[in-house]
mmCIF file of C-alpha atoms in Angstrom:
data_model
loop_
_atom_site.group_PDB
_atom_site.id
_atom_site.type_symbol
_atom_site.label_atom_id
_atom_site.label_comp_id
_atom_site.label_asym_id
_atom_site.label_seq_id
_atom_site.Cartn_x
_atom_site.Cartn_y
_atom_site.Cartn_z
ATOM 1 C CA MET A 1 4.814 -5.327 -22.111
ATOM 2 C CA HIS A 2 1.675 -4.525 -24.062
ATOM 3 C CA PHE A 3 -0.852 -2.150 -22.553
ATOM 4 C CA ILE A 4 -4.251 -3.854 -22.334
ATOM 5 C CA ASP A 5 -6.989 -1.975 -20.500
ATOM 6 C CA GLU A 6 -10.130 -3.977 -21.360
ATOM 7 C CA VAL A 7 -10.765 -7.728 -21.317
ATOM 8 C CA LYS A 8 -13.684 -10.139 -20.997
ATOM 9 C CA ILE A 9 -13.264 -13.307 -18.940
ATOM 10 C CA TYR A 10 -15.282 -16.364 -17.962
ATOM 11 C CA ALA A 11 -15.210 -17.504 -14.327
ATOM 12 C CA LYS A 12 -16.648 -20.606 -12.716
ATOM 13 C CA GLY A 13 -16.584 -21.492 -9.042
ATOM 14 C CA GLY A 14 -15.593 -25.027 -8.126
ATOM 15 C CA ASP A 15 -18.342 -27.611 -7.658
ATOM 16 C CA GLY A 16 -18.898 -28.951 -4.172
ATOM 17 C CA GLY A 17 -17.675 -32.446 -3.387
ATOM 18 C CA ASN A 18 -20.216 -35.271 -3.079
ATOM 19 C CA GLY A 19 -21.333 -36.675 0.233
ATOM 20 C CA CYS A 20 -20.359 -40.237 1.070
ATOM 21 C CA VAL A 21 -22.463 -43.342 1.857
ATOM 22 C CA SER A 22 -20.539 -45.430 4.353
ATOM 23 C CA PHE A 23 -21.174 -47.580 7.439
ATOM 24 C CA ARG A 24 -19.116 -48.333 10.475
ATOM 25 C CA ARG A 25 -17.620 -51.818 10.281
ATOM 26 C CA GLU A 26 -15.808 -53.155 13.329
ATOM 27 C CA ALA A 27 -15.529 -56.444 15.158
ATOM 28 C CA ASN A 28 -18.296 -56.971 17.663
ATOM 29 C CA VAL A 29 -20.229 -53.980 16.291
ATOM 30 C CA PRO A 30 -22.855 -55.555 14.018
ATOM 31 C CA PHE A 31 -24.897 -52.383 13.624
ATOM 32 C CA GLY A 32 -22.334 -49.609 13.534
ATOM 33 C CA GLY A 33 -24.538 -47.122 11.747
ATOM 34 C CA PRO A 34 -23.715 -44.589 9.035
ATOM 35 C CA ASN A 35 -20.415 -42.681 9.049
ATOM 36 C CA GLY A 36 -20.237 -41.073 5.599
ATOM 37 C CA GLY A 37 -18.686 -37.585 5.628
ATOM 38 C CA ASP A 38 -19.733 -34.447 3.796
ATOM 39 C CA GLY A 39 -18.106 -33.207 0.628
ATOM 40 C CA GLY A 40 -15.842 -30.162 0.676
ATOM 41 C CA ARG A 41 -16.805 -26.772 -0.694
ATOM 42 C CA GLY A 42 -15.613 -25.759 -4.147
ATOM 43 C CA GLY A 43 -13.197 -22.862 -4.509
ATOM 44 C CA ASN A 44 -14.337 -19.306 -5.184
ATOM 45 C CA VAL A 45 -13.031 -17.180 -8.045
ATOM 46 C CA ILE A 46 -11.849 -13.906 -6.513
ATOM 47 C CA ILE A 47 -10.609 -10.719 -8.155
ATOM 48 C CA ARG A 48 -8.087 -8.832 -6.024
ATOM 49 C CA ALA A 49 -6.435 -5.450 -6.643
ATOM 50 C CA ILE A 50 -2.680 -5.377 -6.103
ATOM 51 C CA PRO A 51 -0.014 -2.693 -6.603
ATOM 52 C CA GLY A 52 2.681 -2.790 -9.239
ATOM 53 C CA LEU A 53 0.435 -3.607 -12.208
ATOM 54 C CA ASN A 54 -0.764 -1.218 -14.904
ATOM 55 C CA THR A 55 -2.105 -3.578 -17.560
ATOM 56 C CA LEU A 56 -4.590 -6.439 -17.938
ATOM 57 C CA ILE A 57 -2.431 -8.352 -20.390
ATOM 58 C CA ASP A 58 -2.537 -11.482 -18.187
ATOM 59 C CA TYR A 59 -6.173 -11.937 -19.250
ATOM 60 C CA ARG A 60 -5.726 -11.151 -22.921
ATOM 61 C CA TYR A 61 -4.846 -14.674 -24.032
ATOM 62 C CA LYS A 62 -6.243 -16.764 -21.191
ATOM 63 C CA GLN A 63 -9.886 -15.937 -20.621
ATOM 64 C CA HIS A 64 -11.388 -18.986 -18.872
ATOM 65 C CA PHE A 65 -10.841 -19.525 -15.161
ATOM 66 C CA LYS A 66 -12.288 -22.416 -13.172
ATOM 67 C CA ALA A 67 -11.721 -23.052 -9.481
ATOM 68 C CA GLN A 68 -11.145 -26.592 -8.286
ATOM 69 C CA THR A 69 -13.877 -28.966 -7.126
ATOM 70 C CA GLY A 70 -14.161 -29.721 -3.432
ATOM 71 C CA GLU A 71 -12.959 -33.117 -2.230
ATOM 72 C CA HIS A 72 -15.585 -35.845 -1.880
ATOM 73 C CA GLY A 73 -16.586 -37.059 1.556
ATOM 74 C CA LYS A 74 -15.164 -40.334 2.868
ATOM 75 C CA GLY A 75 -16.047 -43.030 5.334
ATOM 76 C CA LYS A 76 -15.188 -42.970 9.032
ATOM 77 C CA ASP A 77 -16.747 -39.509 9.334
ATOM 78 C CA ARG A 78 -14.057 -37.934 7.161
ATOM 79 C CA TYR A 79 -15.190 -34.717 5.537
ATOM 80 C CA GLY A 80 -13.832 -33.633 2.173
ATOM 81 C CA VAL A 81 -11.340 -30.757 2.095
ATOM 82 C CA SER A 82 -12.605 -27.453 0.713
ATOM 83 C CA SER A 83 -10.673 -26.318 -2.349
ATOM 84 C CA ASP A 84 -8.497 -23.234 -2.370
ATOM 85 C CA ASP A 85 -9.840 -20.069 -3.923
ATOM 86 C CA MET A 86 -8.608 -18.958 -7.322
ATOM 87 C CA VAL A 87 -7.359 -15.363 -7.063
ATOM 88 C CA LEU A 88 -7.144 -13.186 -10.173
ATOM 89 C CA GLN A 89 -4.820 -10.244 -9.608
ATOM 90 C CA VAL A 90 -5.635 -6.948 -11.307
ATOM 91 C CA PRO A 91 -4.236 -3.410 -11.158
ATOM 92 C CA VAL A 92 -5.686 -0.914 -8.720
ATOM 93 C CA GLY A 93 -8.248 1.136 -10.645
ATOM 94 C CA THR A 94 -9.850 -1.827 -12.438
ATOM 95 C CA GLN A 95 -13.629 -1.754 -12.816
ATOM 96 C CA ILE A 96 -15.628 -4.981 -12.973
ATOM 97 C CA PHE A 97 -18.754 -4.985 -15.163
ATOM 98 C CA ALA A 98 -21.424 -7.631 -15.701
ATOM 99 C CA GLU A 99 -21.704 -9.461 -19.009
ATOM 100 C CA ASP A 100 -23.804 -6.658 -20.496
ATOM 101 C CA GLY A 101 -20.784 -4.380 -20.190
ATOM 102 C CA GLU A 102 -22.817 -1.630 -18.490
ATOM 103 C CA THR A 103 -23.723 -2.834 -14.986
ATOM 104 C CA LEU A 104 -20.879 -1.902 -12.612
ATOM 105 C CA VAL A 105 -20.206 -4.727 -10.167
ATOM 106 C CA ALA A 106 -17.140 -3.400 -8.363
ATOM 107 C CA ASP A 107 -14.597 -0.594 -8.568
ATOM 108 C CA MET A 108 -11.208 -1.786 -7.303
ATOM 109 C CA MET A 109 -9.803 1.425 -5.869
ATOM 110 C CA GLU A 110 -7.687 0.148 -2.960
ATOM 111 C CA VAL A 111 -4.786 -2.252 -2.583
ATOM 112 C CA GLY A 112 -6.060 -5.577 -1.260
ATOM 113 C CA GLN A 113 -9.681 -4.912 -2.216
ATOM 114 C CA GLU A 114 -11.329 -8.068 -3.498
ATOM 115 C CA ILE A 115 -14.645 -9.372 -4.746
ATOM 116 C CA ILE A 116 -15.972 -12.899 -5.278
ATOM 117 C CA ILE A 117 -17.318 -13.087 -8.821
ATOM 118 C CA ALA A 118 -18.091 -16.833 -8.816
ATOM 119 C CA ARG A 119 -18.827 -18.683 -5.580
ATOM 120 C CA GLY A 120 -17.919 -22.309 -5.136
ATOM 121 C CA GLY A 121 -20.726 -24.795 -4.543
ATOM 122 C CA LYS A 122 -21.447 -26.244 -1.123
ATOM 123 C CA GLY A 123 -20.420 -29.807 -0.446
ATOM 124 C CA GLY A 124 -22.981 -32.611 -0.469
ATOM 125 C CA LEU A 125 -24.197 -34.252 2.735
ATOM 126 C CA GLY A 126 -23.005 -37.685 3.803
ATOM 127 C CA ASN A 127 -25.431 -40.369 4.903
ATOM 128 C CA ILE A 128 -24.743 -39.600 8.561
ATOM 129 C CA HIS A 129 -27.185 -36.680 8.202
ATOM 130 C CA PHE A 130 -30.073 -38.932 7.139
ATOM 131 C CA LYS A 131 -30.070 -41.271 10.119
ATOM 132 C CA SER A 132 -33.343 -41.290 12.058
ATOM 133 C CA SER A 133 -35.246 -43.421 14.511
ATOM 134 C CA ILE A 134 -37.046 -45.022 11.587
ATOM 135 C CA ASN A 135 -34.154 -45.377 9.139
ATOM 136 C CA ARG A 136 -31.077 -46.460 11.096
ATOM 137 C CA ALA A 137 -29.040 -47.378 8.000
ATOM 138 C CA PRO A 138 -29.693 -44.687 5.344
ATOM 139 C CA ARG A 139 -28.173 -45.272 1.956
ATOM 140 C CA LYS A 140 -28.666 -41.692 0.902
ATOM 141 C CA ALA A 141 -26.182 -38.902 0.281
ATOM 142 C CA THR A 142 -26.385 -35.714 -1.767
ATOM 143 C CA THR A 143 -24.149 -34.478 -4.526
ATOM 144 C CA GLY A 144 -22.265 -31.213 -4.212
ATOM 145 C CA GLU A 145 -23.779 -27.998 -5.532
ATOM 146 C CA ALA A 146 -22.533 -26.619 -8.825
ATOM 147 C CA GLY A 147 -20.352 -23.530 -8.598
ATOM 148 C CA ASP A 148 -21.530 -20.200 -9.944
ATOM 149 C CA GLU A 149 -20.413 -19.191 -13.419
ATOM 150 C CA CYS A 150 -20.422 -15.872 -15.220
ATOM 151 C CA TRP A 151 -18.812 -13.670 -17.845
ATOM 152 C CA VAL A 152 -17.462 -10.304 -16.687
ATOM 153 C CA TRP A 153 -15.738 -7.349 -18.279
ATOM 154 C CA MET A 154 -12.649 -5.852 -16.636
ATOM 155 C CA ARG A 155 -11.767 -2.290 -17.596
ATOM 156 C CA LEU A 156 -8.765 -0.446 -16.266
ATOM 157 C CA LYS A 157 -8.753 3.247 -15.445
ATOM 158 C CA LEU A 158 -5.258 4.231 -14.427
ATOM 159 C CA LEU A 159 -4.936 5.975 -11.075
ATOM 160 C CA SER A 160 -2.799 9.094 -11.196
ATOM 161 C CA ASP A 161 -2.572 12.408 -9.394
ATOM 162 C CA ALA A 162 -2.218 14.442 -12.587
ATOM 163 C CA GLY A 163 -3.305 13.788 -16.174
ATOM 164 C CA LEU A 164 -1.290 15.170 -19.085
ATOM 165 C CA VAL A 165 -3.308 16.271 -22.140
ATOM 166 C CA GLY A 166 -2.737 18.217 -25.309
ATOM 167 C CA LEU A 167 -2.779 17.977 -29.089
ATOM 168 C CA PRO A 168 -0.450 15.505 -30.809
ATOM 169 C CA ASN A 169 3.192 16.617 -30.789
ATOM 170 C CA ALA A 170 2.588 19.202 -28.049
ATOM 171 C CA GLY A 171 5.551 17.847 -26.068
ATOM 172 C CA LYS A 172 3.751 15.700 -23.517
ATOM 173 C CA SER A 173 6.134 12.745 -23.704
ATOM 174 C CA THR A 174 9.128 15.049 -23.433
ATOM 175 C CA PHE A 175 7.516 16.682 -20.398
ATOM 176 C CA LEU A 176 7.001 13.280 -18.773
ATOM 177 C CA SER A 177 10.580 12.210 -19.450
ATOM 178 C CA ARG A 178 11.886 15.502 -18.046
ATOM 179 C CA VAL A 179 10.017 15.471 -14.738
ATOM 180 C CA THR A 180 9.915 11.687 -14.109
ATOM 181 C CA ARG A 181 12.072 8.643 -14.732
ATOM 182 C CA ALA A 182 9.660 7.321 -17.332
ATOM 183 C CA LYS A 183 11.149 6.641 -20.770
ATOM 184 C CA PRO A 184 8.343 7.166 -23.301
ATOM 185 C CA LYS A 185 9.045 7.153 -27.015
ATOM 186 C CA ILE A 186 9.829 10.670 -28.214
ATOM 187 C CA ALA A 187 9.856 11.788 -31.849
ATOM 188 C CA ASN A 188 9.015 14.835 -33.936
ATOM 189 C CA TYR A 189 5.746 13.564 -35.424
ATOM 190 C CA PRO A 190 2.138 13.276 -34.216
ATOM 191 C CA PHE A 191 0.876 10.204 -32.320
ATOM 192 C CA THR A 192 4.304 9.094 -31.171
ATOM 193 C CA THR A 193 2.586 7.988 -27.962
ATOM 194 C CA LEU A 194 0.206 5.116 -28.664
ATOM 195 C CA LYS A 195 -0.601 4.043 -25.097
ATOM 196 C CA PRO A 196 -0.802 5.746 -21.688
ATOM 197 C CA GLN A 197 2.452 6.239 -19.801
ATOM 198 C CA LEU A 198 2.879 6.639 -16.047
ATOM 199 C CA GLY A 199 5.692 8.398 -14.222
ATOM 200 C CA VAL A 200 6.448 9.572 -10.694
ATOM 201 C CA ALA A 201 7.443 13.234 -10.419
ATOM 202 C CA TYR A 202 9.546 14.597 -7.542
ATOM 203 C CA ILE A 203 9.560 18.192 -6.285
ATOM 204 C CA ASP A 204 10.728 19.592 -2.925
ATOM 205 C CA ASP A 205 10.842 16.132 -1.281
ATOM 206 C CA HIS A 206 7.313 15.361 -2.491
ATOM 207 C CA GLU A 207 6.189 12.934 -5.151
ATOM 208 C CA PHE A 208 3.086 12.351 -7.260
ATOM 209 C CA VAL A 209 2.045 10.285 -10.279
ATOM 210 C CA ILE A 210 1.548 11.742 -13.761
ATOM 211 C CA ALA A 211 -0.295 9.941 -16.575
ATOM 212 C CA ASP A 212 0.388 10.840 -20.196
ATOM 213 C CA ILE A 213 -2.241 9.787 -22.727
ATOM 214 C CA PRO A 214 -1.971 9.849 -26.536
ATOM 215 C CA GLY A 215 -2.654 13.232 -28.128
ATOM 216 C CA LEU A 216 -6.231 14.324 -28.682
ATOM 217 C CA ILE A 217 -7.640 15.498 -31.981
ATOM 218 C CA GLU A 218 -10.964 16.975 -32.953
ATOM 219 C CA GLY A 219 -13.697 14.366 -32.578
ATOM 220 C CA ALA A 220 -11.745 12.278 -30.058
ATOM 221 C CA HIS A 221 -14.782 11.977 -27.743
ATOM 222 C CA GLU A 222 -16.607 10.248 -30.625
ATOM 223 C CA GLY A 223 -13.777 7.799 -31.217
ATOM 224 C CA VAL A 224 -11.779 9.723 -33.839
ATOM 225 C CA GLY A 225 -8.069 8.981 -33.629
ATOM 226 C CA LEU A 226 -7.320 7.029 -30.482
ATOM 227 C CA GLY A 227 -10.481 8.635 -29.058
ATOM 228 C CA ILE A 228 -12.282 7.539 -25.928
ATOM 229 C CA ARG A 229 -10.137 4.449 -25.579
ATOM 230 C CA PHE A 230 -7.657 6.443 -23.468
ATOM 231 C CA LEU A 231 -9.650 9.475 -22.297
ATOM 232 C CA LYS A 232 -11.008 7.372 -19.431
ATOM 233 C CA HIS A 233 -7.556 7.218 -17.893
ATOM 234 C CA ILE A 234 -7.675 10.840 -16.776
ATOM 235 C CA GLU A 235 -11.155 10.705 -15.223
ATOM 236 C CA ARG A 236 -9.745 9.909 -11.776
ATOM 237 C CA CYS A 237 -6.802 12.292 -11.702
ATOM 238 C CA GLY A 238 -6.843 15.268 -9.366
ATOM 239 C CA VAL A 239 -5.354 17.857 -11.731
ATOM 240 C CA ILE A 240 -5.134 18.210 -15.508
ATOM 241 C CA ILE A 241 -1.910 19.468 -17.083
ATOM 242 C CA HIS A 242 -2.792 21.035 -20.409
ATOM 243 C CA LEU A 243 0.252 21.440 -22.642
ATOM 244 C CA VAL A 244 -0.209 23.906 -25.500
ATOM 245 C CA ASP A 245 2.287 23.953 -28.364
ATOM 246 C CA GLY A 246 3.658 27.489 -28.340
ATOM 247 C CA PHE A 247 4.954 27.019 -31.866
ATOM 248 C CA ALA A 248 1.388 26.638 -33.189
ATOM 249 C CA GLU A 249 -0.015 29.566 -35.134
ATOM 250 C CA ASP A 250 -3.310 29.704 -33.183
ATOM 251 C CA VAL A 251 -2.749 28.638 -29.570
ATOM 252 C CA VAL A 252 -6.322 29.589 -28.627
ATOM 253 C CA HIS A 253 -7.737 27.151 -31.179
ATOM 254 C CA SER A 254 -5.380 24.442 -29.904
ATOM 255 C CA TYR A 255 -6.541 25.042 -26.347
ATOM 256 C CA GLU A 256 -10.236 25.103 -27.236
ATOM 257 C CA THR A 257 -9.989 21.899 -29.306
ATOM 258 C CA VAL A 258 -8.655 19.885 -26.374
ATOM 259 C CA ARG A 259 -11.059 21.458 -23.860
ATOM 260 C CA HIS A 260 -14.040 20.691 -26.110
ATOM 261 C CA GLU A 261 -13.032 17.038 -26.394
ATOM 262 C CA LEU A 262 -12.544 16.701 -22.637
ATOM 263 C CA LEU A 263 -15.888 18.246 -21.726
ATOM 264 C CA SER A 264 -17.720 16.344 -24.462
ATOM 265 C CA TYR A 265 -16.352 13.072 -23.162
ATOM 266 C CA SER A 266 -17.276 13.400 -19.485
ATOM 267 C CA GLU A 267 -18.816 15.986 -17.180
ATOM 268 C CA LEU A 268 -16.432 14.748 -14.480
ATOM 269 C CA LEU A 269 -13.568 16.514 -16.264
ATOM 270 C CA GLU A 270 -15.274 19.908 -16.231
ATOM 271 C CA GLY A 271 -14.741 20.525 -12.528
ATOM 272 C CA LYS A 272 -11.099 19.440 -12.415
ATOM 273 C CA VAL A 273 -8.368 22.006 -11.851
ATOM 274 C CA GLU A 274 -6.425 22.717 -15.004
ATOM 275 C CA VAL A 275 -2.819 23.925 -15.121
ATOM 276 C CA VAL A 276 -2.112 25.405 -18.557
ATOM 277 C CA VAL A 277 1.468 25.384 -19.810
ATOM 278 C CA LEU A 278 2.646 27.194 -22.940
ATOM 279 C CA ASN A 279 5.355 24.864 -24.192
ATOM 280 C CA LYS A 280 8.291 25.235 -26.623
ATOM 281 C CA CYS A 281 8.930 28.798 -25.510
ATOM 282 C CA ASP A 282 12.627 28.341 -26.307
ATOM 283 C CA LEU A 283 11.610 28.661 -29.974
ATOM 284 C CA LEU A 284 9.681 31.928 -29.494
ATOM 285 C CA SER A 285 10.641 35.549 -29.093
ATOM 286 C CA ASP A 286 9.690 37.489 -25.973
ATOM 287 C CA GLU A 287 6.964 39.312 -27.901
ATOM 288 C CA GLU A 288 5.437 36.061 -29.156
ATOM 289 C CA ILE A 289 5.520 34.546 -25.675
ATOM 290 C CA ALA A 290 3.795 37.575 -24.145
ATOM 291 C CA SER A 291 1.135 37.660 -26.875
ATOM 292 C CA LYS A 292 0.298 33.949 -26.777
ATOM 293 C CA LYS A 293 0.352 33.809 -22.986
ATOM 294 C CA ALA A 294 -2.089 36.714 -22.765
ATOM 295 C CA ALA A 295 -4.405 35.073 -25.308
ATOM 296 C CA LEU A 296 -4.424 31.794 -23.363
ATOM 297 C CA GLU A 297 -5.038 33.516 -20.043
ATOM 298 C CA THR A 298 -8.012 35.318 -21.562
ATOM 299 C CA ILE A 299 -9.624 32.164 -22.928
ATOM 300 C CA SER A 300 -8.815 29.936 -19.927
ATOM 301 C CA GLY A 301 -9.432 32.481 -17.186
ATOM 302 C CA ALA A 302 -6.388 31.231 -15.255
ATOM 303 C CA LYS A 303 -2.674 31.794 -14.959
ATOM 304 C CA VAL A 304 -0.664 30.322 -17.822
ATOM 305 C CA PHE A 305 2.813 28.987 -17.152
ATOM 306 C CA ILE A 306 5.549 29.281 -19.737
ATOM 307 C CA GLY A 307 8.244 26.678 -20.171
ATOM 308 C CA SER A 308 10.187 24.420 -22.439
ATOM 309 C CA THR A 309 10.202 20.650 -22.102
ATOM 310 C CA ALA A 310 13.254 20.504 -24.353
ATOM 311 C CA THR A 311 15.431 22.651 -22.079
ATOM 312 C CA GLY A 312 13.573 22.136 -18.783
ATOM 313 C CA THR A 313 12.943 25.857 -18.346
ATOM 314 C CA GLY A 314 9.999 26.687 -16.050
ATOM 315 C CA LEU A 315 9.101 23.080 -15.225
ATOM 316 C CA GLU A 316 9.881 23.293 -11.511
ATOM 317 C CA GLU A 317 7.335 26.074 -11.092
ATOM 318 C CA VAL A 318 4.772 23.950 -12.937
ATOM 319 C CA LEU A 319 5.442 20.960 -10.654
ATOM 320 C CA ARG A 320 5.039 23.054 -7.517
ATOM 321 C CA GLU A 321 1.710 24.363 -8.778
ATOM 322 C CA LEU A 322 0.593 20.835 -9.605
ATOM 323 C CA TYR A 323 1.534 19.501 -6.191
ATOM 324 C CA ARG A 324 -0.302 22.361 -4.460
ATOM 325 C CA HIS A 325 -3.551 21.441 -6.221
ATOM 326 C CA ILE A 326 -2.957 17.713 -5.724
ATOM 327 C CA VAL A 327 -2.718 18.181 -1.949
ATOM 328 C CA LEU A 328 -6.013 20.096 -1.971
ATOM 329 C CA PHE A 329 -7.612 17.349 -4.077
ATOM 330 C CA ARG A 330 -6.404 14.617 -1.722
ATOM 331 C CA GLU A 331 -7.773 16.470 1.275
ATOM 332 C CA LYS A 332 -11.116 16.992 -0.450
ATOM 333 C CA GLU A 333 -11.418 13.310 -1.396
ATOM 334 C CA ASN A 334 -10.088 12.096 1.974
ATOM 335 C CA LEU A 335 -7.117 10.467 0.280
ATOM 336 C CA PRO A 336 -3.678 10.012 1.900
ATOM 337 C CA THR A 337 -1.608 13.179 1.553
ATOM 338 C CA THR A 338 1.458 11.013 0.900
ATOM 339 C CA PRO A 339 1.732 7.979 -1.388
ATOM 340 C CA MET A 340 0.824 4.712 0.336
ATOM 341 C CA VAL A 341 3.702 2.345 1.058
ATOM 342 C CA TYR A 342 2.841 -1.217 0.169
ATOM 343 C CA ASP A 343 3.854 -3.862 2.689
ATOM 344 C CA PRO A 344 3.548 -7.374 1.190
ATOM 345 C CA PHE A 345 3.998 -9.003 4.610
ATOM 346 C CA SER A 346 0.890 -7.285 5.945
ATOM 347 C CA GLU A 347 -1.102 -8.636 2.976
ATOM 348 C CA ILE A 348 0.118 -12.179 3.691
ATOM 349 C CA GLU A 349 -1.023 -11.931 7.305
ATOM 350 C CA TYR A 350 -4.320 -10.439 6.170
ATOM 351 C CA ASN A 351 -4.941 -13.325 3.782
ATOM 352 C CA LYS A 352 -4.110 -15.908 6.450
ATOM 353 C CA ALA A 353 -6.624 -14.373 8.826
ATOM 354 C CA LYS A 354 -9.230 -14.105 6.097
ATOM 355 C CA ASN A 355 -8.820 -17.699 4.959
ATOM 356 C CA SER A 356 -9.092 -19.025 8.511
ATOM 357 C CA GLN A 357 -12.626 -17.642 8.742
ATOM 358 C CA ARG A 358 -13.508 -17.907 5.053
ATOM 359 C CA TRP A 359 -16.995 -19.248 5.544
ATOM 360 C CA ASP A 360 -17.953 -17.654 8.860
ATOM 361 C CA ASN A 361 -20.220 -15.077 7.272
ATOM 362 C CA GLU A 362 -22.101 -17.498 5.037
ATOM 363 C CA ASP A 363 -25.409 -19.161 5.697
#
């Protein structure tokens, strides 16, 4: 499945059904009066966040969505049926922007969260509403209102507990494959990873989500390389895992390059906890490890973990440190301390209750 994280779609609510002009006709009732029913309401176009998705590819090739028109009113006081809503399902973490691409309309951060982006039109009135003491047989009815229409941008920012960053070929994909069940492409050349990867890590009966983004290079915040296209996917993570290639000649320069790109892209990343890991230590001597670790601790001002994604050495200690900071982040943001279990049955019951009072809050 292709990873698509930005699309533009057109949405139009259904038009309301027309009101009906009709008169009661029965034996021995010469002046039965009007009995034309109202038209039904057109369907809304709703965007709803659901679990289990991590791409917007469903909207890459189909971009126009129109809800159905409400049923027209009928004689014998029969009202037209309101049309069903059209629900567009998106991954949790999707942001909805207006047509200008800058005005944020909604941020879909919770399972089941929804927003109406195009309301259906109200149904027209039947001639029963125009009866008066002066006009006892009105031949007037109104047409249904047109549904709203708009263009919106949908942009996905993946939700993860930890974001994995580093220069190309630093070992991020190998790290992800070691600590999760994810199967990213792994090869000994830069930019093997071309799209974000998600994996669930397990440590001491706990679990959390890690996002791996393509490697950063100098100028990434300005769009160089894969640039800002994927940097946004770590804005919402609680902890940053910074993998530094221990086999590089200047590990300090490698560290500073990535940190500069992160801070230049967004101030939100400056305050995030960073766990620095010196990788590929299986290829280094003890003296080299000690020297490079000390240099990184000096420049980062924090403890540097040593490990090897190839052999798995030291990764359990890294995961425990990550989970400790993730718990603190969840408590600070009032997030669940354990992953939320999705119950599809509860969503079905929720939708039934919501649909039964769909129009109660409208004028």
